[in-house]
Short mmCIF file of C-alpha atoms in Angstrom, two decimals:
data_model
loop_
_atom_site.label_atom_id
_atom_site.label_comp_id
_atom_site.label_asym_id
_atom_site.label_seq_id
_atom_site.Cartn_x
_atom_site.Cartn_y
_atom_site.Cartn_z
CA MET A 1 -55.84 42.68 27.01
CA ALA A 2 -55.56 40.36 23.99
CA SER A 3 -57.57 37.39 22.83
CA GLY A 4 -57.64 35.08 19.89
CA PRO A 5 -55.35 32.42 18.45
CA THR A 6 -51.82 33.24 17.34
CA ILE A 7 -50.17 31.85 14.21
CA GLU A 8 -48.73 29.02 16.30
CA ASP A 9 -52.20 28.20 17.63
CA ARG A 10 -53.57 28.12 14.09
CA PHE A 11 -50.86 25.68 12.97
CA ALA A 12 -51.63 23.47 15.96
CA GLN A 13 -55.30 23.54 14.98
CA TYR A 14 -55.03 23.04 11.19
CA GLY A 15 -51.56 21.56 10.71
CA PRO A 16 -49.25 22.41 7.76
CA ALA A 17 -52.30 23.03 5.55
CA TYR A 18 -52.93 26.22 7.52
CA ARG A 19 -50.38 28.20 5.51
CA TYR A 20 -52.36 27.48 2.33
CA LEU A 21 -55.71 28.16 3.98
CA VAL A 22 -54.61 31.56 5.24
CA ALA A 23 -52.88 32.28 1.92
CA PHE A 24 -56.14 31.57 0.07
CA THR A 25 -58.07 33.78 2.49
CA GLY A 26 -55.63 36.66 2.21
CA MET A 27 -55.43 36.39 -1.57
CA LEU A 28 -59.22 36.33 -1.82
CA GLY A 29 -59.41 39.58 0.13
CA VAL A 30 -56.64 41.23 -1.85
CA ILE A 31 -58.05 40.11 -5.21
CA SER A 32 -61.52 41.44 -4.38
CA MET A 33 -60.10 44.86 -3.52
CA VAL A 34 -57.27 45.16 -6.05
CA LEU A 35 -59.72 44.11 -8.77
CA SER A 36 -61.21 47.58 -8.39
CA ILE A 37 -58.00 49.27 -9.53
CA THR A 38 -58.57 48.59 -13.22
CA ILE A 39 -62.19 47.51 -13.36
CA VAL A 40 -63.20 51.15 -13.88
CA ASN A 41 -60.78 51.78 -16.75
CA VAL A 42 -63.19 50.45 -19.37
CA ALA A 43 -65.92 52.66 -17.88
CA VAL A 44 -64.03 55.90 -18.58
CA PRO A 45 -65.86 56.68 -21.87
CA SER A 46 -69.25 55.82 -20.29
CA VAL A 47 -68.64 57.99 -17.22
CA MET A 48 -67.41 60.86 -19.39
CA GLY A 49 -70.69 60.72 -21.28
CA ALA A 50 -72.86 60.27 -18.17
CA TYR A 51 -71.46 63.30 -16.35
CA GLY A 52 -70.28 65.41 -19.29
CA ILE A 53 -66.64 65.47 -18.19
CA GLY A 54 -63.31 65.15 -19.99
CA GLN A 55 -60.60 62.54 -19.60
CA ASP A 56 -58.67 64.87 -17.27
CA LEU A 57 -61.48 64.52 -14.69
CA ALA A 58 -62.52 60.95 -15.56
CA GLN A 59 -59.04 59.61 -14.83
CA TRP A 60 -59.54 60.64 -11.18
CA MET A 61 -61.60 57.45 -10.75
CA ALA A 62 -58.30 55.62 -11.06
CA THR A 63 -56.06 58.29 -9.54
CA ALA A 64 -58.17 58.84 -6.38
CA PHE A 65 -58.21 55.09 -5.74
CA ILE A 66 -54.48 54.64 -6.27
CA ALA A 67 -53.48 57.81 -4.38
CA THR A 68 -55.49 56.73 -1.33
CA MET A 69 -54.19 53.20 -1.67
CA THR A 70 -50.67 54.61 -1.73
CA ILE A 71 -51.12 56.59 1.49
CA SER A 72 -52.95 53.82 3.33
CA GLN A 73 -50.08 51.39 2.69
CA LEU A 74 -48.32 53.22 5.53
CA LEU A 75 -51.22 52.74 7.96
CA ASN A 76 -50.86 48.96 8.06
CA THR A 77 -48.25 48.90 10.83
CA TRP A 78 -50.31 51.14 13.13
CA LEU A 79 -53.56 49.26 12.48
CA VAL A 80 -51.94 45.89 13.21
CA GLU A 81 -50.39 47.24 16.41
CA ALA A 82 -53.75 48.69 17.44
CA PHE A 83 -56.16 45.91 16.45
CA GLY A 84 -54.18 42.85 15.42
CA GLN A 85 -54.07 41.19 12.01
CA ARG A 86 -57.48 39.51 12.11
CA LEU A 87 -59.54 42.54 13.17
CA THR A 88 -57.64 44.80 10.77
CA PHE A 89 -58.47 42.42 7.92
CA LEU A 90 -62.17 42.46 8.83
CA ILE A 91 -62.29 46.25 9.28
CA ILE A 92 -60.89 47.01 5.84
CA ILE A 93 -63.42 44.68 4.21
CA VAL A 94 -66.27 46.57 5.91
CA VAL A 95 -64.81 49.91 4.76
CA PHE A 96 -64.55 48.55 1.22
CA PHE A 97 -68.23 47.56 1.32
CA ILE A 98 -69.19 51.09 2.36
CA GLY A 99 -67.08 52.68 -0.38
CA THR A 100 -68.57 50.36 -2.98
CA ALA A 101 -72.12 51.25 -1.95
CA ILE A 102 -71.36 54.98 -2.21
CA ALA A 103 -69.73 54.70 -5.64
CA ALA A 104 -72.43 52.43 -7.09
CA THR A 105 -75.30 54.69 -6.03
CA SER A 106 -73.54 58.02 -6.62
CA PRO A 107 -75.86 60.84 -7.74
CA THR A 108 -72.88 62.97 -8.82
CA TYR A 109 -69.32 62.36 -9.95
CA ASP A 110 -68.00 63.65 -6.61
CA PHE A 111 -69.65 60.72 -4.81
CA ILE A 112 -67.89 58.28 -7.14
CA ILE A 113 -64.58 59.81 -6.09
CA LEU A 114 -65.56 59.53 -2.40
CA GLY A 115 -66.41 55.86 -2.85
CA ARG A 116 -63.16 55.25 -4.71
CA VAL A 117 -61.21 56.87 -1.86
CA LEU A 118 -62.73 54.44 0.66
CA GLN A 119 -62.11 51.50 -1.66
CA GLY A 120 -58.51 52.61 -2.14
CA PHE A 121 -57.98 52.85 1.62
CA SER A 122 -58.97 49.21 2.08
CA ALA A 123 -56.97 48.00 -0.91
CA GLY A 124 -53.89 49.81 0.37
CA VAL A 125 -53.97 48.32 3.87
CA SER A 126 -54.73 44.82 2.59
CA GLN A 127 -51.56 44.43 0.52
CA PRO A 128 -48.80 44.82 3.14
CA LEU A 129 -51.04 43.08 5.69
CA VAL A 130 -51.39 39.93 3.59
CA MET A 131 -47.77 40.11 2.42
CA VAL A 132 -46.50 39.97 6.01
CA ILE A 133 -48.89 37.15 6.97
CA LEU A 134 -47.66 35.03 4.04
CA PHE A 135 -44.06 35.83 4.91
CA GLN A 136 -44.71 34.69 8.49
CA VAL A 137 -46.48 31.41 7.75
CA PHE A 138 -44.12 30.12 5.04
CA PRO A 139 -40.61 28.83 5.90
CA GLU A 140 -37.62 30.76 4.63
CA ASN A 141 -36.86 28.37 1.76
CA ARG A 142 -40.44 28.70 0.44
CA ARG A 143 -40.97 32.43 0.82
CA GLY A 144 -40.26 32.98 -2.86
CA LEU A 145 -43.24 30.73 -3.60
CA ALA A 146 -45.28 32.69 -1.07
CA MET A 147 -44.41 35.97 -2.75
CA GLY A 148 -45.29 34.37 -6.09
CA LEU A 149 -48.76 33.58 -4.76
CA TYR A 150 -49.02 37.10 -3.37
CA GLY A 151 -47.87 38.61 -6.65
CA MET A 152 -50.36 36.48 -8.56
CA ALA A 153 -53.15 37.98 -6.46
CA ILE A 154 -52.19 41.63 -6.81
CA MET A 155 -51.34 41.40 -10.52
CA LEU A 156 -53.92 38.91 -11.79
CA ALA A 157 -56.88 40.89 -10.46
CA PRO A 158 -56.01 44.12 -12.31
CA GLY A 159 -55.37 42.02 -15.41
CA ILE A 160 -58.87 40.55 -15.54
CA GLY A 161 -60.60 43.63 -14.11
CA PRO A 162 -61.17 45.41 -17.45
CA PHE A 163 -62.78 42.32 -19.02
CA ILE A 164 -65.15 41.75 -16.11
CA GLY A 165 -65.96 45.45 -16.01
CA GLY A 166 -66.56 45.58 -19.74
CA LEU A 167 -68.88 42.59 -19.58
CA ALA A 168 -70.90 44.27 -16.82
CA ILE A 169 -71.11 47.53 -18.77
CA ASP A 170 -72.25 45.92 -22.02
CA THR A 171 -74.71 43.61 -20.23
CA PHE A 172 -76.13 46.02 -17.64
CA SER A 173 -74.63 49.50 -17.10
CA TRP A 174 -71.40 51.05 -15.89
CA ARG A 175 -72.67 51.27 -12.29
CA TYR A 176 -72.63 47.49 -11.97
CA ILE A 177 -68.84 47.40 -12.14
CA PHE A 178 -68.74 48.45 -8.49
CA TYR A 179 -70.82 45.48 -7.31
CA ILE A 180 -68.63 42.79 -8.89
CA PRO A 181 -66.04 42.44 -6.05
CA LEU A 182 -68.65 42.19 -3.28
CA PRO A 183 -69.21 38.37 -3.34
CA LEU A 184 -65.46 37.81 -3.03
CA CYS A 185 -65.32 40.35 -0.19
CA ALA A 186 -68.11 38.56 1.65
CA ALA A 187 -66.34 35.21 1.34
CA ALA A 188 -63.05 36.76 2.49
CA PHE A 189 -64.79 38.28 5.52
CA VAL A 190 -66.21 34.92 6.63
CA LEU A 191 -62.95 33.04 6.05
CA GLY A 192 -60.95 35.84 7.65
CA ALA A 193 -63.03 35.69 10.82
CA ILE A 194 -62.29 31.96 11.02
CA LEU A 195 -58.71 31.64 9.75
CA MET A 196 -56.83 34.92 10.14
CA PRO A 197 -54.36 34.88 13.04
CA GLY A 198 -54.90 36.93 16.18
CA PRO A 199 -54.72 38.07 18.74
CA ILE A 200 -57.42 40.71 18.52
CA LYS A 201 -56.09 43.53 20.66
CA TRP A 202 -58.18 45.55 23.09
CA ARG A 203 -55.99 48.25 24.56
CA ARG A 204 -55.15 51.93 24.33
CA LEU A 205 -54.34 52.88 20.75
CA PRO A 206 -50.62 53.31 20.00
CA PRO A 207 -49.24 56.73 18.99
CA PHE A 208 -50.07 57.72 15.45
CA ASP A 209 -48.27 60.19 13.20
CA TRP A 210 -51.26 62.39 12.36
CA ALA A 211 -49.05 65.24 11.20
CA GLY A 212 -47.25 62.92 8.81
CA ILE A 213 -50.41 61.52 7.23
CA ILE A 214 -51.90 65.01 6.78
CA VAL A 215 -48.74 66.41 5.20
CA LEU A 216 -48.36 63.36 2.94
CA SER A 217 -51.97 63.70 1.79
CA ILE A 218 -51.43 67.39 1.02
CA ALA A 219 -48.32 66.52 -0.98
CA LEU A 220 -49.94 63.79 -3.08
CA ILE A 221 -53.20 65.65 -3.70
CA ASN A 222 -51.39 68.78 -4.87
CA LEU A 223 -48.89 66.85 -6.98
CA LEU A 224 -51.46 64.68 -8.74
CA SER A 225 -54.00 67.48 -9.21
CA ALA A 226 -51.29 69.72 -10.69
CA MET A 227 -50.41 67.00 -13.19
CA ALA A 228 -54.08 66.34 -13.99
CA ASP A 229 -55.15 69.99 -14.36
CA GLY A 230 -52.04 71.49 -15.91
CA GLN A 231 -53.33 70.97 -19.44
CA ARG A 232 -56.70 72.54 -18.61
CA PHE A 233 -55.57 75.60 -16.63
CA GLY A 234 -52.14 76.11 -18.20
CA TRP A 235 -48.79 75.06 -16.79
CA THR A 236 -47.78 78.64 -16.05
CA SER A 237 -51.05 79.55 -14.30
CA ASP A 238 -50.99 80.68 -10.67
CA LEU A 239 -53.16 77.71 -9.65
CA ILE A 240 -50.79 75.06 -11.01
CA PHE A 241 -47.71 76.90 -9.74
CA THR A 242 -49.23 77.09 -6.25
CA ARG A 243 -50.03 73.37 -6.27
CA VAL A 244 -46.52 72.42 -7.34
CA VAL A 245 -44.94 74.61 -4.66
CA ALA A 246 -47.33 73.19 -2.05
CA ALA A 247 -46.44 69.63 -3.10
CA VAL A 248 -42.69 70.26 -2.92
CA CYS A 249 -42.96 71.97 0.47
CA ALA A 250 -45.21 69.22 1.85
CA ILE A 251 -42.84 66.48 0.68
CA SER A 252 -39.92 68.24 2.36
CA ILE A 253 -41.87 68.64 5.59
CA PHE A 254 -42.98 65.00 5.47
CA VAL A 255 -39.40 63.74 5.19
CA ALA A 256 -38.32 65.99 8.07
CA LEU A 257 -41.21 64.75 10.22
CA GLN A 258 -40.43 61.10 9.51
CA LEU A 259 -36.81 61.54 10.52
CA ARG A 260 -37.86 62.87 13.95
CA ALA A 261 -41.08 60.95 14.64
CA LYS A 262 -41.10 58.26 17.34
CA SER A 263 -43.68 56.23 15.38
CA PRO A 264 -43.09 57.25 11.75
CA LEU A 265 -45.40 56.31 8.92
CA LEU A 266 -42.39 55.72 6.68
CA ASP A 267 -39.35 54.42 8.52
CA MET A 268 -36.51 56.30 6.84
CA THR A 269 -33.89 54.08 8.52
CA LEU A 270 -34.94 51.29 6.16
CA PHE A 271 -33.36 53.22 3.32
CA THR A 272 -29.92 52.93 4.90
CA ASN A 273 -30.06 49.34 3.62
CA PRO A 274 -28.69 49.59 0.03
CA ALA A 275 -30.30 46.34 -1.15
CA PHE A 276 -33.71 47.33 0.19
CA THR A 277 -33.41 50.84 -1.27
CA SER A 278 -32.53 49.46 -4.70
CA ALA A 279 -35.50 47.09 -4.57
CA VAL A 280 -37.74 50.03 -3.65
CA LEU A 281 -36.48 52.03 -6.64
CA VAL A 282 -37.27 49.14 -8.99
CA ALA A 283 -40.69 48.72 -7.35
CA THR A 284 -41.43 52.41 -7.91
CA VAL A 285 -40.61 52.20 -11.61
CA PHE A 286 -42.49 48.91 -11.84
CA GLY A 287 -45.60 50.52 -10.35
CA PHE A 288 -45.25 53.47 -12.71
CA GLY A 289 -45.20 51.36 -15.86
CA ASN A 290 -47.68 48.77 -14.68
CA MET A 291 -50.44 51.21 -13.75
CA ALA A 292 -49.75 53.46 -16.74
CA SER A 293 -50.02 50.60 -19.23
CA SER A 294 -53.02 49.04 -17.46
CA TYR A 295 -54.85 52.35 -17.84
CA ALA A 296 -53.67 53.20 -21.35
CA ILE A 297 -54.34 49.90 -23.14
CA PRO A 298 -58.13 49.65 -22.51
CA VAL A 299 -58.61 53.37 -23.23
CA PHE A 300 -56.57 53.08 -26.44
CA VAL A 301 -58.49 50.13 -27.88
CA GLN A 302 -61.81 51.84 -27.12
CA THR A 303 -61.05 55.39 -28.27
CA VAL A 304 -58.76 54.53 -31.19
CA GLY A 305 -59.66 50.94 -32.04
CA GLY A 306 -63.41 51.36 -31.53
CA TYR A 307 -63.65 48.28 -29.28
CA SER A 308 -66.64 47.69 -27.04
CA ALA A 309 -66.07 47.71 -23.29
CA THR A 310 -66.18 43.91 -23.22
CA ALA A 311 -63.68 43.55 -26.07
CA ALA A 312 -61.39 46.11 -24.43
CA GLY A 313 -61.31 43.99 -21.29
CA LEU A 314 -61.10 40.71 -23.19
CA VAL A 315 -57.90 41.79 -24.91
CA LEU A 316 -56.16 41.71 -21.51
CA ILE A 317 -57.34 38.21 -20.53
CA PRO A 318 -54.55 36.24 -22.30
CA ALA A 319 -52.00 38.41 -20.50
CA GLY A 320 -53.74 37.71 -17.21
CA LEU A 321 -53.51 33.97 -17.85
CA VAL A 322 -49.79 34.33 -18.53
CA LEU A 323 -49.40 36.07 -15.18
CA MET A 324 -51.41 33.44 -13.35
CA ALA A 325 -49.22 30.66 -14.74
CA LEU A 326 -45.92 32.46 -14.34
CA PHE A 327 -46.08 33.94 -10.83
CA PRO A 328 -45.78 30.70 -8.82
CA ILE A 329 -42.98 29.50 -11.12
CA SER A 330 -41.20 32.82 -10.85
CA GLY A 331 -41.56 32.69 -7.08
CA GLN A 332 -39.91 29.28 -6.91
CA VAL A 333 -37.13 30.41 -9.26
CA SER A 334 -36.44 33.38 -6.98
CA ASP A 335 -35.66 30.89 -4.20
CA GLN A 336 -32.92 29.35 -6.36
CA VAL A 337 -31.19 32.18 -8.28
CA PRO A 338 -30.05 35.74 -7.48
CA ALA A 339 -32.99 38.12 -7.75
CA HIS A 340 -31.38 40.59 -10.13
CA TYR A 341 -31.35 38.08 -13.01
CA PRO A 342 -35.13 37.52 -13.37
CA ILE A 343 -35.81 41.18 -12.50
CA ALA A 344 -33.54 42.46 -15.29
CA ILE A 345 -34.96 40.00 -17.84
CA GLY A 346 -38.49 40.94 -16.80
CA LEU A 347 -37.82 44.66 -17.22
CA LEU A 348 -36.49 44.06 -20.73
CA PHE A 349 -39.56 42.03 -21.70
CA PHE A 350 -41.86 44.73 -20.32
CA ALA A 351 -39.93 47.39 -22.24
CA LEU A 352 -40.17 45.26 -25.40
CA GLY A 353 -43.93 44.85 -25.02
CA ALA A 354 -44.42 48.60 -24.61
CA ALA A 355 -42.13 49.32 -27.56
CA LEU A 356 -44.15 46.98 -29.79
CA MET A 357 -47.29 48.88 -28.82
CA THR A 358 -45.89 51.98 -30.50
CA THR A 359 -46.76 50.27 -33.80
CA MET A 360 -50.47 49.90 -32.96
CA ASP A 361 -53.09 51.95 -34.80
CA THR A 362 -56.75 51.77 -35.81
CA ASN A 363 -56.09 48.73 -38.00
CA THR A 364 -54.24 46.64 -35.42
CA SER A 365 -55.95 43.29 -34.89
CA PHE A 366 -57.29 42.02 -31.57
CA TRP A 367 -54.69 39.27 -31.25
CA THR A 368 -51.82 41.59 -32.11
CA VAL A 369 -52.78 43.83 -29.18
CA ALA A 370 -53.22 40.74 -26.98
CA ILE A 371 -49.79 39.32 -27.91
CA PHE A 372 -48.02 42.63 -27.31
CA THR A 373 -49.72 42.83 -23.91
CA MET A 374 -48.76 39.22 -23.12
CA ILE A 375 -45.09 40.00 -23.80
CA GLY A 376 -45.19 42.87 -21.32
CA ARG A 377 -47.06 40.84 -18.70
CA PHE A 378 -44.59 37.97 -19.11
CA GLY A 379 -41.91 40.41 -18.02
CA MET A 380 -44.10 41.56 -15.15
CA GLY A 381 -44.42 37.99 -13.94
CA LEU A 382 -40.63 37.69 -13.79
CA ILE A 383 -40.21 40.92 -11.81
CA MET A 384 -42.61 40.92 -8.90
CA PRO A 385 -41.91 37.73 -6.87
CA PRO A 386 -38.09 38.04 -6.76
CA LEU A 387 -38.36 41.78 -6.18
CA VAL A 388 -40.57 41.41 -3.10
CA SER A 389 -38.72 38.37 -1.80
CA SER A 390 -35.28 39.97 -2.14
CA ALA A 391 -36.42 43.16 -0.43
CA MET A 392 -38.01 41.37 2.53
CA ARG A 393 -35.05 39.03 3.02
CA THR A 394 -32.80 41.97 3.81
CA LEU A 395 -34.96 43.03 6.78
CA GLU A 396 -35.03 41.95 10.40
CA PRO A 397 -38.23 40.27 11.68
CA ASP A 398 -39.31 43.40 13.57
CA GLN A 399 -38.92 45.44 10.36
CA LEU A 400 -41.24 43.32 8.20
CA ASN A 401 -44.43 45.35 8.77
CA ARG A 402 -42.66 48.66 8.17
CA GLY A 403 -40.68 47.29 5.25
CA SER A 404 -43.68 45.81 3.46
CA GLY A 405 -45.57 49.07 3.96
CA ALA A 406 -42.67 51.10 2.56
CA LEU A 407 -42.19 48.80 -0.44
CA ASN A 408 -45.87 48.78 -1.34
CA PHE A 409 -46.15 52.53 -0.69
CA MET A 410 -43.41 53.33 -3.19
CA ARG A 411 -44.80 50.89 -5.75
CA GLN A 412 -48.24 52.47 -5.54
CA LEU A 413 -46.76 55.97 -5.52
CA GLY A 414 -45.10 55.12 -8.80
CA GLY A 415 -48.47 53.87 -10.07
CA SER A 416 -50.26 57.08 -9.05
CA ILE A 417 -47.70 59.23 -10.82
CA GLY A 418 -47.59 56.83 -13.77
CA ILE A 419 -51.27 57.15 -14.64
CA ASN A 420 -51.19 60.95 -14.39
CA ALA A 421 -47.93 61.25 -16.30
CA VAL A 422 -49.06 59.04 -19.18
CA VAL A 423 -52.51 60.67 -19.42
CA LEU A 424 -50.77 64.06 -19.46
CA LEU A 425 -48.25 62.96 -22.08
CA ILE A 426 -50.90 61.39 -24.30
CA SER A 427 -53.11 64.49 -24.07
CA GLN A 428 -50.25 66.84 -24.92
CA ARG A 429 -48.89 64.72 -27.74
CA THR A 430 -52.37 64.18 -29.19
CA GLN A 431 -52.89 67.95 -29.28
CA PHE A 432 -49.44 68.41 -30.81
CA HIS A 433 -50.11 65.88 -33.57
CA SER A 434 -53.60 67.30 -34.16
CA ASP A 435 -52.19 70.79 -34.70
CA ALA A 436 -49.41 69.44 -36.92
CA LEU A 437 -51.82 67.44 -39.09
CA THR A 438 -54.35 70.26 -39.30
CA THR A 439 -51.79 72.72 -40.68
CA THR A 440 -51.12 70.38 -43.61
CA GLN A 441 -54.79 70.26 -44.68
CA THR A 442 -54.75 73.05 -47.29
CA PRO A 443 -56.19 73.33 -50.81
CA ALA A 444 -52.62 72.90 -52.07
CA ASN A 445 -52.37 69.45 -50.49
CA PRO A 446 -53.21 66.89 -53.21
CA ALA A 447 -53.85 64.12 -50.68
CA SER A 448 -56.43 66.27 -48.88
CA ARG A 449 -58.17 67.19 -52.14
CA GLU A 450 -58.26 63.56 -53.22
CA PHE A 451 -59.66 62.49 -49.84
CA LEU A 452 -62.39 65.16 -49.87
CA ASP A 453 -63.36 64.31 -53.46
CA ALA A 454 -63.66 60.62 -52.56
CA VAL A 455 -65.90 61.40 -49.58
CA LYS A 456 -68.08 63.71 -51.69
CA HIS A 457 -68.44 60.96 -54.28
CA LEU A 458 -69.59 58.50 -51.62
CA LEU A 459 -72.08 61.02 -50.24
CA ASP A 460 -73.40 61.66 -53.74
CA GLU A 461 -73.87 57.94 -54.38
CA SER A 462 -75.72 57.68 -51.06
CA GLY A 463 -78.23 60.31 -52.17
CA VAL A 464 -77.04 63.03 -49.79
CA PRO A 465 -78.01 66.56 -50.99
CA THR A 466 -75.21 68.40 -52.84
CA ALA A 467 -75.27 71.28 -50.35
CA ILE A 468 -74.10 68.92 -47.61
CA HIS A 469 -71.25 67.33 -49.57
CA GLN A 470 -68.54 69.88 -48.73
CA PRO A 471 -69.31 70.37 -44.99
CA GLY A 472 -69.87 66.62 -44.62
CA ALA A 473 -66.53 65.81 -46.22
CA LEU A 474 -64.74 68.40 -44.07
CA HIS A 475 -66.37 67.04 -40.93
CA TYR A 476 -65.26 63.51 -41.79
CA LEU A 477 -61.74 64.76 -42.54
CA GLY A 478 -61.68 66.35 -39.09
CA ASN A 479 -62.68 63.05 -37.50
CA VAL A 480 -59.92 61.23 -39.38
CA ILE A 481 -57.35 63.79 -38.24
CA GLU A 482 -58.56 63.48 -34.65
CA ALA A 483 -58.29 59.67 -34.77
CA GLN A 484 -54.82 59.82 -36.33
CA ALA A 485 -53.65 62.35 -33.74
CA ALA A 486 -54.96 60.15 -30.92
CA THR A 487 -53.12 57.16 -32.42
CA PHE A 488 -49.85 59.09 -32.51
CA GLY A 489 -50.44 60.37 -28.98
CA PHE A 490 -50.90 56.88 -27.56
CA GLN A 491 -47.89 55.61 -29.51
CA ASP A 492 -45.77 58.30 -27.86
CA GLY A 493 -47.18 57.26 -24.48
CA PHE A 494 -46.20 53.62 -24.98
CA LEU A 495 -42.73 54.68 -26.12
CA PHE A 496 -42.33 56.67 -22.91
CA ILE A 497 -43.31 53.62 -20.82
CA SER A 498 -40.75 51.51 -22.67
CA ILE A 499 -37.97 54.02 -21.98
CA VAL A 500 -38.88 54.15 -18.29
CA PHE A 501 -38.47 50.38 -17.96
CA VAL A 502 -35.11 50.41 -19.69
CA CYS A 503 -33.96 53.09 -17.23
CA ALA A 504 -35.05 50.81 -14.36
CA LEU A 505 -32.10 48.55 -15.18
CA ILE A 506 -29.89 51.05 -13.35
CA PRO A 507 -31.29 50.32 -9.85
CA VAL A 508 -31.23 46.60 -10.73
CA TRP A 509 -27.48 46.91 -11.27
CA ILE A 510 -27.26 48.67 -7.89
CA LEU A 511 -29.34 45.85 -6.37
CA LYS A 512 -26.83 43.33 -7.72
CA ARG A 513 -23.88 45.17 -6.17
CA ALA A 514 -25.67 45.94 -2.90
CA GLY A 515 -26.91 42.39 -2.57
CA ARG A 516 -23.51 40.70 -2.62
CA GLY A 517 -23.29 38.58 0.47
CA ILE A 518 -26.98 39.05 1.32
CA ASP A 519 -28.39 36.46 -1.09
CA VAL A 520 -30.48 38.78 -3.24
#
């Protein structure tokens, strides 16, 4: 049994304006949920202090969200088949509300992670769901514009998230960052109940690949936890080795299950399409660099630059405005030119922005950081609309749900790995530089002696007792070394991101060759 208006019924009711009404509704829902990806990044130092944890545990606020969001991308097809688009949209908003309440009132750090998992589930389902709806309601010659609107939603929200979160932290406390998306969610729920297409389905649930989702979860949890805990427990420890082996085995089993499943989570036949596969590879690298940089920039300006939470978020606002202006334009351009041109140019701009960030240190001005970020986000705005549009154009109508889920899954998988990889690299390189700088601080080093003498002189002029001069100067020298090591560590992290984006030009070249005759 099914009830509720179809897309055709909605157009008959609202006319051509319906496509913009449903686009606004879908974008409102996606923005409210995707906003939570980065809104917590500026809270990392506060949460570390509140619960007495290190960055290796604090980054799980982002990783748990993105990992769950990655997995839940693949649930969209089953949920739509089971409940229809409208009810699925309403369900995920309710789940997001529950997750937000748990995270905001969490008595322990574990409850924050639980809340972030529920939030990530909703955010993951919402993206392919809304992508397909937009693809269905816009005509073929305007789908690039539709994907531009979609891209604006999923990229603008993470761009402004740190600023809004920082404002909430400095005005109230870090717990208030979880409440910010709720008004948007409430509005999306009301509009979704009115405008989202049906029918709402009431029938026996379709088959679901439970084995696949369990094995995939085991693979991701072990992979990400191994990357996060390797520094703490040692890369050669039995625990990390076991997690890596478990992840590899689970990934192998997952692929085997998907090849034989009647209702697979990830339709492996999609990857027999060279153009789609190339687009997926670019999307994976894009997700890697996007999430890695979105996490690293706010943490860098707070820990190295000494910015407040609000200032750390504010530095990303100009880049968010660039994205907001560029996405619709980029979407329209993707309807007129082959997709590989704007994608390649965008990757180069993103690589340039990350490369420029390798010059940042404690003395870098606010606007310098903002401009470097704007350059990278300009490239991002050129990549996303043509990438999504070109990938979806290569699919048959009955493949859209599965294709959008696969594309978003791989993009978010890249993001999950990106955050962990960059945090790991920064931690290791910071320790490396700290050890290297410390070994040079000897009595025979004239620069060290001069520095210590200058600090002692300042302490003496300030009336500090003589007995404290030497330990005070040494303590300050240690702080300077730590700050310098952190600066070098982040610079290495940004260099790594830049190299990754340059390497992404390889699948773009494949996309160009594979897309000949397919209009991508």
